[in-house]
Amino acid sequence: MSNRADIIVGLQWGDEGKGKIVDNLAQKYDIVCRFAGGHNAGHTIVVGDKKYALHLIPSGVLNPNAVNIVGNGVVLSPKDFIKEMSQFDNLKNRLFISDRAHLLLPYHAMIDQAREKMKGDKAIGTTGKGIGPAYGDKVARVGHRAGELRDPLKLRDRILEHFDMNAPVFEAMGVEKPDSEELLNELQEYSKALLEYITDTTQLLWKALSEDKRILLEGAQGTMLDIDHGTYPYVTSSTTVSAGACSGLGLNPKDIGYVTGIAKAYCTRVGNGPFPSEDFSEAGDKIRERGHEFGTTTGRPRRCGWFDAVAMRHAVRINGVDRVSLMKLDVLDGFDEIKVCVAYEKDDEQLNFVPYDMDGVKPIYKSFKGWQKTEGIKEFDKLPQTAQDYITALEEMIDCKIGIISTSPQREDTIIR
Ligand code: GDP
Ligand code: IMO
Ligand code: MG
């Protein structure tokens, strides 16, 4: 009988604070794996006065004893990955990349940005990193995998062939065919820097499970950005929900243990698309200011609003969440009134689920009394009574235990109940 792998997954529109909790829990795990997304992700970890922003490297990297795996479900930009690696020493034998992970190359970012520009006011508001085009190539079966870096010359020829076959598309997007010699040099550089990390990570994980190693699977983005279950087409291009952890790493559902869902005590979204509980008043601005709600990857101001219990129930069910980790409770310190979206209204009808079409959905709110200070508190019983009441009410609304509460960006300011 082998061990099981636990999952951390975002329950809202990303940036819930996954990085902080993965780092906190990573101290108890032998292996931490990313299973989806690319460098559109920005996971922040604060240890003492040092702040790290991780985009592709799993958030277990700050635990010197943890091995970190980038799974086949990730789209990997070699250039950005190499840059990110340079922050850390001694990654040898502590970092592995799946040979089946798809490569995200500079032309993917150019296509992403060109498409967004063409869409004008219907733009998704992507990070512009090339995520959609890279996954698009994977699904269209014209992508390139990390394992191809084993033979840069052959990879160069395949890329150039791809350019020739799709010349009109590249031309329309204003993307020039790379110079053959320059491209080869670039690929050889990637190969030199990454080859020793590229391997069959599924075999590695199966072996680790059979040896009862403790494994943590780190989600990227959030449930409402999932390609199938999010607010399509205003989503990312990967399976961000817990089910993606299996296909994104080569595990089966029976390999999965405990699922922790990460959610803010309020709600944010960066980029365009529906966000029923968005607050356009001063309260929204106050949340943005207090929560430093500016993107880790793009620096864009995040749209801010109230906890959406309808979307959260959807997320808890889809991910099979065992416990929720409620983040950034301290950001709500000092508010007189705190609102929660308890149902939606659309065409004079009350909805208790996320509908196919979110257009015209309005929030129905319930108000809660605020509190003065939760920042830095490490025990549930020490939280102000109104904060405890807020958490208990949320648990009832989402039908899930809130087992972790975070009261500052610091690793140790975390209540585990
Ligand atoms: P991720 O993408 O889910 O890992 O989240 P991000 O790192 O993009 O955004 C979360 C932000 O909130 C980061 O700047 C964290 O340092 C910060 N953060 C995490 N937990 C807390 C918390 O409990 N309180 C406060 N004030 N900030 C937090
Ligand atoms: P983490 O892992 C928040 C959003 C973008 C845009 C949409 C599509 O840090 O939580 P893409 O570049 O993926 O094609 O953009 O998804 N988005 C995120 N928002 N956190 C993220 O990651 C995100 N990754 C993508 O803003 O709305
Ligand atoms: Mg983030």
Tab-separated table of C-alpha atoms and ligand atoms in Angstrom:
chain	number	residue	atom	x	y	z
A	1	MET	CA	0.000	0.000	0.000
A	2	SER	CA	1.574	3.280	-0.998
A	3	ASN	CA	1.285	6.743	0.454
A	4	ARG	CA	-0.916	9.476	-1.020
A	5	ALA	CA	-0.212	12.940	-2.378
A	6	ASP	CA	-1.953	15.991	-0.897
A	7	ILE	CA	-3.151	18.934	-2.972
A	8	ILE	CA	-3.202	22.698	-2.464
A	9	VAL	CA	-5.572	24.428	-4.843
A	10	GLY	CA	-6.819	27.996	-5.386
A	11	LEU	CA	-10.571	28.386	-4.892
A	12	GLN	CA	-11.141	31.876	-6.337
A	13	TRP	CA	-9.570	33.781	-9.272
A	14	GLY	CA	-5.948	33.117	-8.276
A	15	ASP	CA	-3.566	34.948	-5.934
A	16	GLU	CA	-5.320	33.487	-2.893
A	17	GLY	CA	-2.035	33.001	-1.032
A	18	LYS	CA	-1.143	29.494	-2.230
A	19	GLY	CA	2.593	30.252	-2.079
A	20	LYS	CA	2.514	31.124	1.623
A	21	ILE	CA	0.643	27.941	2.590
A	22	VAL	CA	2.690	25.634	0.337
A	23	ASP	CA	5.848	27.084	1.883
A	24	ASN	CA	4.410	26.713	5.387
A	25	LEU	CA	3.361	23.101	4.801
A	26	ALA	CA	6.443	22.234	2.698
A	27	GLN	CA	8.390	21.870	5.930
A	28	LYS	CA	6.446	18.604	6.424
A	29	TYR	CA	6.799	17.260	2.870
A	30	ASP	CA	9.613	15.519	0.978
A	31	ILE	CA	8.456	16.560	-2.495
A	32	VAL	CA	6.530	19.594	-3.810
A	33	CYS	CA	5.170	19.546	-7.383
A	34	ARG	CA	3.621	22.061	-9.773
A	35	PHE	CA	1.082	20.391	-12.036
A	36	ALA	CA	-0.423	23.182	-14.218
A	37	GLY	CA	0.026	26.680	-15.583
A	38	GLY	CA	3.271	28.440	-16.368
A	39	HIS	CA	4.959	31.689	-15.467
A	40	ASN	CA	1.579	33.423	-15.475
A	41	ALA	CA	1.566	32.272	-11.834
A	42	GLY	CA	3.183	34.449	-9.179
A	43	HIS	CA	3.465	32.825	-5.762
A	44	THR	CA	4.823	35.036	-2.997
A	45	ILE	CA	6.683	33.731	0.007
A	46	VAL	CA	7.812	35.966	2.844
A	47	VAL	CA	10.368	34.680	5.320
A	48	GLY	CA	11.542	37.288	7.813
A	49	ASP	CA	12.425	40.365	5.774
A	50	LYS	CA	13.034	38.393	2.560
A	51	LYS	CA	10.359	38.154	-0.120
A	52	TYR	CA	10.433	35.658	-2.980
A	53	ALA	CA	8.177	35.704	-6.047
A	54	LEU	CA	8.053	32.264	-7.658
A	55	HIS	CA	6.553	31.754	-11.086
A	56	LEU	CA	7.566	28.266	-12.203
A	57	ILE	CA	9.680	26.758	-9.444
A	58	PRO	CA	7.479	25.067	-6.826
A	59	SER	CA	7.117	26.886	-3.497
A	60	GLY	CA	8.890	24.044	-1.681
A	61	VAL	CA	12.231	25.435	-2.861
A	62	LEU	CA	12.765	27.373	0.364
A	63	ASN	CA	12.724	24.158	2.331
A	64	PRO	CA	16.261	22.796	1.812
A	65	ASN	CA	15.066	19.231	2.361
A	66	ALA	CA	12.275	19.235	-0.215
A	67	VAL	CA	12.636	17.993	-3.785
A	68	ASN	CA	10.715	20.131	-6.317
A	69	ILE	CA	9.065	18.822	-9.464
A	70	VAL	CA	7.678	20.671	-12.474
A	71	GLY	CA	5.132	18.271	-13.927
A	72	ASN	CA	4.057	17.458	-17.474
A	73	GLY	CA	0.946	19.651	-17.110
A	74	VAL	CA	3.052	22.811	-16.850
A	75	VAL	CA	4.053	24.956	-19.834
A	76	LEU	CA	7.672	25.870	-19.275
A	77	SER	CA	9.446	28.920	-20.604
A	78	PRO	CA	13.124	27.862	-20.509
A	79	LYS	CA	14.287	31.481	-20.543
A	80	ASP	CA	12.183	32.487	-17.539
A	81	PHE	CA	12.876	29.252	-15.707
A	82	ILE	CA	16.646	29.690	-15.993
A	83	LYS	CA	16.308	33.258	-14.706
A	84	GLU	CA	14.232	32.097	-11.751
A	85	MET	CA	16.693	29.306	-10.934
A	86	SER	CA	19.519	31.827	-10.629
A	87	GLN	CA	18.051	33.074	-7.306
A	88	PHE	CA	18.841	29.767	-5.629
A	89	ASP	CA	21.995	27.751	-4.962
A	90	ASN	CA	22.355	24.002	-5.169
A	91	LEU	CA	19.247	23.004	-7.034
A	92	LYS	CA	20.947	19.857	-8.327
A	93	ASN	CA	18.995	16.791	-7.140
A	94	ARG	CA	16.380	19.131	-5.629
A	95	LEU	CA	14.649	20.167	-8.829
A	96	PHE	CA	13.291	18.063	-11.672
A	97	ILE	CA	11.395	18.947	-14.836
A	98	SER	CA	9.130	16.495	-16.626
A	99	ASP	CA	10.424	15.624	-20.083
A	100	ARG	CA	6.754	15.769	-21.156
A	101	ALA	CA	6.186	19.376	-20.031
A	102	HIS	CA	5.546	21.581	-23.048
A	103	LEU	CA	7.940	24.372	-23.899
A	104	LEU	CA	6.663	27.926	-23.973
A	105	LEU	CA	8.839	29.780	-26.482
A	106	PRO	CA	9.129	33.516	-27.238
A	107	TYR	CA	6.738	33.311	-30.201
A	108	HIS	CA	3.946	32.115	-27.884
A	109	ALA	CA	4.142	35.353	-25.891
A	110	MET	CA	4.158	37.413	-29.106
A	111	ILE	CA	1.033	35.626	-30.352
A	112	ASP	CA	-0.679	36.029	-26.955
A	113	GLN	CA	-0.067	39.779	-26.976
A	114	ALA	CA	-1.067	40.186	-30.626
A	115	ARG	CA	-4.340	38.304	-30.057
A	116	GLU	CA	-5.177	40.388	-27.002
A	117	LYS	CA	-4.585	43.554	-28.998
A	118	MET	CA	-6.839	42.333	-31.787
A	119	LYS	CA	-9.622	41.603	-29.287
A	120	GLY	CA	-9.659	45.231	-28.131
A	121	ASP	CA	-12.231	45.746	-25.367
A	122	LYS	CA	-13.066	42.023	-25.463
A	123	ALA	CA	-9.513	41.129	-24.400
A	124	ILE	CA	-9.199	38.449	-21.692
A	125	GLY	CA	-6.607	40.508	-19.887
A	126	THR	CA	-4.048	37.696	-20.015
A	127	THR	CA	-0.647	38.028	-18.419
A	128	GLY	CA	0.748	38.223	-21.972
A	129	LYS	CA	3.212	35.436	-21.169
A	130	GLY	CA	2.098	33.124	-23.990
A	131	ILE	CA	0.128	30.631	-21.914
A	132	GLY	CA	-2.871	30.257	-24.284
A	133	PRO	CA	-0.785	29.793	-27.447
A	134	ALA	CA	1.542	27.287	-25.716
A	135	TYR	CA	-1.349	25.127	-24.470
A	136	GLY	CA	-3.037	25.651	-27.857
A	137	ASP	CA	-0.038	24.122	-29.632
A	138	LYS	CA	0.023	21.247	-27.147
A	139	VAL	CA	-3.623	20.387	-27.784
A	140	ALA	CA	-3.238	20.887	-31.553
A	141	ARG	CA	-0.303	18.439	-31.315
A	142	VAL	CA	2.207	20.851	-32.795
A	143	GLY	CA	3.951	21.728	-29.531
A	144	HIS	CA	7.470	20.945	-28.362
A	145	ARG	CA	8.281	19.123	-25.154
A	146	ALA	CA	11.097	19.650	-22.667
A	147	GLY	CA	12.525	16.245	-23.631
A	148	GLU	CA	13.295	17.666	-27.083
A	149	LEU	CA	16.004	19.801	-25.514
A	150	ARG	CA	18.029	16.571	-25.529
A	151	ASP	CA	18.609	17.245	-29.241
A	152	PRO	CA	18.645	21.030	-29.894
A	153	LEU	CA	19.480	20.646	-33.579
A	154	LYS	CA	16.423	18.491	-34.233
A	155	LEU	CA	14.257	20.793	-32.102
A	156	ARG	CA	15.488	23.815	-34.073
A	157	ASP	CA	14.457	22.150	-37.334
A	158	ARG	CA	11.028	21.224	-35.967
A	159	ILE	CA	10.399	24.787	-34.798
A	160	LEU	CA	11.402	26.223	-38.167
A	161	GLU	CA	9.189	23.686	-39.917
A	162	HIS	CA	6.306	24.819	-37.681
A	163	PHE	CA	6.952	28.420	-38.739
A	164	ASP	CA	6.921	27.428	-42.425
A	165	MET	CA	3.691	25.448	-42.125
A	166	ASN	CA	1.941	28.281	-40.287
A	167	ALA	CA	3.556	31.198	-42.125
A	168	PRO	CA	0.286	33.105	-42.810
A	169	VAL	CA	-0.730	32.914	-39.129
A	170	PHE	CA	2.647	34.120	-37.887
A	171	GLU	CA	2.639	36.878	-40.483
A	172	ALA	CA	-0.838	38.076	-39.429
A	173	MET	CA	0.359	38.206	-35.830
A	174	GLY	CA	3.495	40.127	-36.772
A	175	VAL	CA	5.778	37.333	-35.549
A	176	GLU	CA	8.957	36.939	-37.572
A	177	LYS	CA	10.591	33.606	-38.307
A	178	PRO	CA	13.674	33.307	-36.066
A	179	ASP	CA	17.121	33.278	-37.580
A	180	SER	CA	18.188	29.663	-37.847
A	181	GLU	CA	21.645	30.136	-36.296
A	182	GLU	CA	20.390	32.351	-33.456
A	183	LEU	CA	17.603	29.924	-32.651
A	184	LEU	CA	20.053	27.040	-32.469
A	185	ASN	CA	22.315	28.994	-30.131
A	186	GLU	CA	19.384	29.824	-27.908
A	187	LEU	CA	18.175	26.227	-27.761
A	188	GLN	CA	21.690	24.991	-27.039
A	189	GLU	CA	21.876	27.412	-24.130
A	190	TYR	CA	18.558	26.171	-22.746
A	191	SER	CA	19.707	22.610	-23.192
A	192	LYS	CA	22.994	23.205	-21.393
A	193	ALA	CA	21.273	24.865	-18.438
A	194	LEU	CA	18.306	22.509	-18.078
A	195	LEU	CA	19.206	19.065	-19.372
A	196	GLU	CA	20.436	17.708	-16.050
A	197	TYR	CA	17.044	18.555	-14.494
A	198	ILE	CA	14.886	17.038	-17.234
A	199	THR	CA	13.668	13.518	-16.555
A	200	ASP	CA	10.632	11.238	-16.402
A	201	THR	CA	9.123	12.782	-13.273
A	202	THR	CA	6.131	10.414	-13.267
A	203	GLN	CA	8.452	7.459	-12.635
A	204	LEU	CA	10.133	9.496	-9.925
A	205	LEU	CA	6.783	10.180	-8.238
A	206	TRP	CA	5.608	6.567	-8.444
A	207	LYS	CA	8.838	5.477	-6.792
A	208	ALA	CA	8.490	8.148	-4.110
A	209	LEU	CA	4.911	7.056	-3.366
A	210	SER	CA	5.987	3.439	-3.035
A	211	GLU	CA	8.655	4.569	-0.557
A	212	ASP	CA	6.018	6.443	1.494
A	213	LYS	CA	7.529	9.842	0.752
A	214	ARG	CA	5.266	12.773	1.616
A	215	ILE	CA	4.177	14.648	-1.513
A	216	LEU	CA	2.464	18.028	-1.878
A	217	LEU	CA	0.934	19.129	-5.190
A	218	GLU	CA	0.845	22.911	-5.654
A	219	GLY	CA	-1.927	24.321	-7.805
A	220	ALA	CA	-1.568	27.498	-9.815
A	221	GLN	CA	-4.244	30.069	-10.695
A	222	GLY	CA	-7.672	29.319	-9.190
A	223	THR	CA	-10.861	27.360	-9.748
A	224	MET	CA	-12.751	30.239	-11.352
A	225	LEU	CA	-9.939	30.503	-13.946
A	226	ASP	CA	-10.176	26.809	-14.874
A	227	ILE	CA	-10.535	26.176	-18.617
A	228	ASP	CA	-13.724	24.094	-18.097
A	229	HIS	CA	-15.154	25.184	-14.770
A	230	GLY	CA	-14.242	28.854	-14.668
A	231	THR	CA	-15.846	31.929	-16.205
A	232	TYR	CA	-15.067	30.948	-19.823
A	233	PRO	CA	-13.698	32.553	-21.985
A	234	TYR	CA	-12.225	34.762	-19.252
A	235	VAL	CA	-10.061	31.958	-17.918
A	236	THR	CA	-6.573	30.574	-18.287
A	237	SER	CA	-5.815	27.626	-20.604
A	238	SER	CA	-5.169	24.850	-18.089
A	239	THR	CA	-7.012	22.582	-15.682
A	240	THR	CA	-6.445	24.474	-12.462
A	241	VAL	CA	-8.727	22.328	-10.279
A	242	SER	CA	-7.572	19.342	-8.208
A	243	ALA	CA	-8.380	16.886	-11.024
A	244	GLY	CA	-5.587	18.551	-13.018
A	245	ALA	CA	-3.067	17.308	-10.470
A	246	CYS	CA	-3.505	13.737	-11.701
A	247	SER	CA	-3.156	14.368	-15.431
A	248	GLY	CA	-0.554	17.090	-14.845
A	249	LEU	CA	1.786	14.686	-13.048
A	250	GLY	CA	0.851	11.165	-14.168
A	251	LEU	CA	-0.920	10.158	-10.954
A	252	ASN	CA	-4.244	8.391	-10.636
A	253	PRO	CA	-7.161	9.500	-8.428
A	254	LYS	CA	-6.323	6.830	-5.855
A	255	ASP	CA	-2.909	8.455	-5.356
A	256	ILE	CA	-4.588	11.579	-3.981
A	257	GLY	CA	-4.982	12.165	-0.256
A	258	TYR	CA	-6.035	15.409	1.381
A	259	VAL	CA	-7.180	18.521	-0.529
A	260	THR	CA	-6.625	21.971	0.989
A	261	GLY	CA	-8.395	24.824	-0.807
A	262	ILE	CA	-6.975	28.327	-0.497
A	263	ALA	CA	-9.306	31.345	-0.367
A	264	LYS	CA	-8.992	34.946	0.691
A	265	ALA	CA	-11.350	36.264	3.390
A	266	TYR	CA	-12.588	38.529	0.574
A	267	CYS	CA	-12.183	38.215	-3.181
A	268	THR	CA	-9.969	39.578	-5.962
A	269	ARG	CA	-9.598	39.124	-9.683
A	270	VAL	CA	-6.980	40.419	-12.114
A	271	GLY	CA	-7.869	40.667	-15.781
A	272	ASN	CA	-11.311	40.913	-17.335
A	273	GLY	CA	-14.464	38.847	-16.928
A	274	PRO	CA	-17.352	38.356	-14.503
A	275	PHE	CA	-16.831	39.091	-10.818
A	276	PRO	CA	-20.272	39.424	-9.176
A	277	SER	CA	-19.064	40.567	-5.737
A	278	GLU	CA	-16.687	43.242	-7.049
A	279	ASP	CA	-16.915	46.417	-4.952
A	280	PHE	CA	-16.566	49.690	-6.856
A	281	SER	CA	-16.902	51.870	-3.751
A	282	GLU	CA	-14.304	53.079	-1.265
A	283	ALA	CA	-14.461	49.702	0.473
A	284	GLY	CA	-13.005	48.019	-2.637
A	285	ASP	CA	-10.207	50.598	-2.757
A	286	LYS	CA	-9.519	50.074	0.939
A	287	ILE	CA	-9.185	46.310	0.431
A	288	ARG	CA	-6.771	46.919	-2.476
A	289	GLU	CA	-4.686	49.284	-0.417
A	290	ARG	CA	-4.642	47.243	2.797
A	291	GLY	CA	-4.117	43.941	0.942
A	292	HIS	CA	-1.467	45.328	-1.466
A	293	GLU	CA	-3.598	43.894	-4.227
A	294	PHE	CA	-1.294	44.389	-7.178
A	295	GLY	CA	-0.297	41.432	-9.388
A	296	THR	CA	2.884	39.517	-8.492
A	297	THR	CA	3.497	38.740	-12.165
A	298	THR	CA	2.286	41.840	-14.011
A	299	GLY	CA	1.964	44.518	-11.290
A	300	ARG	CA	-1.608	45.256	-12.436
A	301	PRO	CA	-4.059	46.487	-9.758
A	302	ARG	CA	-6.348	43.635	-8.762
A	303	ARG	CA	-10.124	44.139	-8.790
A	304	CYS	CA	-11.384	43.781	-5.213
A	305	GLY	CA	-14.662	42.756	-3.613
A	306	TRP	CA	-16.344	40.542	-1.051
A	307	PHE	CA	-16.183	36.824	-0.300
A	308	ASP	CA	-18.419	35.013	-2.795
A	309	ALA	CA	-19.987	32.032	-1.009
A	310	VAL	CA	-21.783	30.868	-4.182
A	311	ALA	CA	-18.570	30.570	-6.207
A	312	MET	CA	-16.888	29.044	-3.134
A	313	ARG	CA	-19.447	26.230	-2.814
A	314	HIS	CA	-18.869	25.487	-6.521
A	315	ALA	CA	-15.104	25.408	-5.881
A	316	VAL	CA	-15.333	23.256	-2.730
A	317	ARG	CA	-17.412	20.662	-4.601
A	318	ILE	CA	-15.342	20.577	-7.798
A	319	ASN	CA	-12.047	20.227	-5.971
A	320	GLY	CA	-13.242	17.850	-3.243
A	321	VAL	CA	-11.872	20.241	-0.640
A	322	ASP	CA	-11.300	18.706	2.807
A	323	ARG	CA	-10.406	21.987	4.485
A	324	VAL	CA	-10.221	25.616	3.463
A	325	SER	CA	-7.301	27.839	4.334
A	326	LEU	CA	-8.699	31.356	4.789
A	327	MET	CA	-6.078	33.957	3.919
A	328	LYS	CA	-5.567	37.665	4.575
A	329	LEU	CA	-8.104	37.932	7.388
A	330	ASP	CA	-6.012	40.868	8.691
A	331	VAL	CA	-6.766	42.865	5.537
A	332	LEU	CA	-10.354	43.198	6.778
A	333	ASP	CA	-9.152	44.666	10.115
A	334	GLY	CA	-10.777	48.031	10.820
A	335	PHE	CA	-13.851	47.598	8.583
A	336	ASP	CA	-17.175	48.429	10.344
A	337	GLU	CA	-19.136	46.253	7.957
A	338	ILE	CA	-18.037	43.140	6.068
A	339	LYS	CA	-20.229	41.758	3.305
A	340	VAL	CA	-20.565	38.230	1.932
A	341	CYS	CA	-22.276	37.339	-1.341
A	342	VAL	CA	-24.690	34.588	-0.273
A	343	ALA	CA	-26.657	34.160	-3.537
A	344	TYR	CA	-26.883	35.608	-7.044
A	345	GLU	CA	-29.784	37.324	-8.722
A	346	LYS	CA	-30.275	37.064	-12.471
A	347	ASP	CA	-33.394	37.963	-14.474
A	348	ASP	CA	-35.386	38.355	-11.220
A	349	GLU	CA	-34.461	34.854	-10.174
A	350	GLN	CA	-32.357	33.894	-7.160
A	351	LEU	CA	-29.512	31.498	-7.965
A	352	ASN	CA	-27.524	29.398	-5.499
A	353	PHE	CA	-25.067	28.059	-8.064
A	354	VAL	CA	-22.662	29.385	-10.689
A	355	PRO	CA	-24.688	29.675	-13.903
A	356	TYR	CA	-23.463	28.942	-17.444
A	357	ASP	CA	-23.661	32.620	-18.284
A	358	MET	CA	-22.559	35.031	-15.561
A	359	ASP	CA	-23.630	38.059	-17.589
A	360	GLY	CA	-26.053	40.225	-15.623
A	361	VAL	CA	-25.527	38.303	-12.370
A	362	LYS	CA	-25.935	40.541	-9.291
A	363	PRO	CA	-24.826	39.715	-5.766
A	364	ILE	CA	-27.197	39.286	-2.828
A	365	TYR	CA	-25.275	40.271	0.284
A	366	LYS	CA	-25.396	39.468	3.964
A	367	SER	CA	-23.658	41.908	6.317
A	368	PHE	CA	-21.349	41.053	9.194
A	369	LYS	CA	-19.993	43.216	11.967
A	370	GLY	CA	-16.283	43.987	11.586
A	371	TRP	CA	-13.417	43.893	14.080
A	372	GLN	CA	-10.354	45.940	14.965
A	373	LYS	CA	-7.327	43.662	14.773
A	374	THR	CA	-6.436	40.109	13.779
A	375	GLU	CA	-2.991	40.824	12.293
A	376	GLY	CA	-0.318	38.442	13.561
A	377	ILE	CA	-2.687	36.417	15.770
A	378	LYS	CA	-1.657	32.747	15.912
A	379	GLU	CA	-4.503	31.142	17.893
A	380	PHE	CA	-8.165	30.947	16.956
A	381	ASP	CA	-9.391	31.701	20.485
A	382	LYS	CA	-7.419	34.955	20.495
A	383	LEU	CA	-9.242	36.324	17.427
A	384	PRO	CA	-11.890	38.987	18.188
A	385	GLN	CA	-15.313	37.387	18.695
A	386	THR	CA	-16.748	39.047	15.554
A	387	ALA	CA	-13.898	37.567	13.467
A	388	GLN	CA	-14.570	34.118	14.957
A	389	ASP	CA	-18.278	34.560	14.158
A	390	TYR	CA	-17.430	35.560	10.560
A	391	ILE	CA	-15.341	32.406	10.083
A	392	THR	CA	-17.983	30.141	11.628
A	393	ALA	CA	-20.656	31.684	9.392
A	394	LEU	CA	-18.496	31.152	6.290
A	395	GLU	CA	-17.967	27.496	7.234
A	396	GLU	CA	-21.724	26.993	7.351
A	397	MET	CA	-22.287	28.781	4.055
A	398	ILE	CA	-19.654	26.824	2.136
A	399	ASP	CA	-20.215	23.552	3.955
A	400	CYS	CA	-16.516	23.040	4.633
A	401	LYS	CA	-14.188	23.341	7.580
A	402	ILE	CA	-11.858	26.348	7.653
A	403	GLY	CA	-8.858	24.553	9.117
A	404	ILE	CA	-6.176	27.186	8.473
A	405	ILE	CA	-6.406	30.960	8.961
A	406	SER	CA	-3.672	33.336	7.860
A	407	THR	CA	-3.191	36.695	9.580
A	408	SER	CA	-0.095	38.139	7.831
A	409	PRO	CA	2.231	37.331	4.915
A	410	GLN	CA	4.752	35.769	7.343
A	411	ARG	CA	5.157	31.995	7.401
A	412	GLU	CA	4.486	31.726	11.156
A	413	ASP	CA	1.407	33.990	11.344
A	414	THR	CA	-0.850	31.062	10.594
A	415	ILE	CA	-3.575	29.508	12.748
A	416	ILE	CA	-3.933	25.753	12.277
A	417	ARG	CA	-7.082	24.420	13.981
B	1	GDP	P1	-0.659	33.000	-4.814
B	1	GDP	O1	-0.532	33.303	-6.259
B	1	GDP	O2	-1.923	32.272	-4.488
B	1	GDP	O3	0.545	32.309	-4.228
B	1	GDP	O4	-0.780	34.416	-4.082
B	1	GDP	P2	0.116	35.739	-4.391
B	1	GDP	O5	1.455	35.516	-3.836
B	1	GDP	O6	0.004	36.125	-5.813
B	1	GDP	O7	-0.699	36.833	-3.585
B	1	GDP	C1	-0.925	36.737	-2.230
B	1	GDP	C2	-0.310	37.962	-1.544
B	1	GDP	O8	-0.826	38.051	-0.225
B	1	GDP	C3	1.195	37.888	-1.372
B	1	GDP	O9	1.736	39.168	-1.467
B	1	GDP	C4	1.372	37.320	0.039
B	1	GDP	O10	2.607	37.707	0.648
B	1	GDP	C5	0.225	37.982	0.730
B	1	GDP	N1	-0.360	37.222	1.864
B	1	GDP	C6	-0.527	35.879	1.989
B	1	GDP	N2	-1.180	35.605	3.130
B	1	GDP	C7	-1.434	36.787	3.738
B	1	GDP	C8	-2.123	37.155	4.921
B	1	GDP	O11	-2.663	36.355	5.653
B	1	GDP	N3	-2.185	38.501	5.210
B	1	GDP	C9	-1.645	39.446	4.402
B	1	GDP	N4	-1.758	40.724	4.754
B	1	GDP	N5	-1.001	39.137	3.262
B	1	GDP	C10	-0.913	37.817	2.928
B	2	IMO	P1	-1.486	32.523	-9.430
B	2	IMO	O1	-0.947	31.115	-9.558
B	2	IMO	C1	-4.334	35.523	-10.839
B	2	IMO	C2	-5.428	35.356	-15.077
B	2	IMO	C3	-5.010	36.527	-15.942
B	2	IMO	C4	-6.164	36.555	-16.938
B	2	IMO	C5	-6.440	35.062	-17.140
B	2	IMO	C6	-5.780	34.473	-18.377
B	2	IMO	O2	-0.484	33.516	-9.025
B	2	IMO	O3	-2.714	32.516	-8.595
B	2	IMO	P2	-3.253	33.805	-18.931
B	2	IMO	O4	-2.005	34.632	-18.964
B	2	IMO	O5	-3.209	32.668	-17.971
B	2	IMO	O6	-3.706	33.376	-20.285
B	2	IMO	O7	-4.408	34.827	-18.396
B	2	IMO	O8	-5.958	34.399	-15.983
B	2	IMO	N1	-4.337	34.687	-14.319
B	2	IMO	C7	-4.145	34.836	-13.010
B	2	IMO	N2	-4.763	35.628	-12.112
B	2	IMO	N3	-3.367	34.665	-10.434
B	2	IMO	C8	-2.752	33.851	-11.314
B	2	IMO	O9	-1.860	32.904	-10.945
B	2	IMO	C9	-3.103	33.944	-12.676
B	2	IMO	N4	-2.692	33.323	-13.802
B	2	IMO	C10	-3.469	33.774	-14.795
B	2	IMO	O10	-4.939	37.714	-15.196
B	2	IMO	O11	-7.300	37.109	-16.331
B	3	MG	MG	-0.259	34.927	-7.545
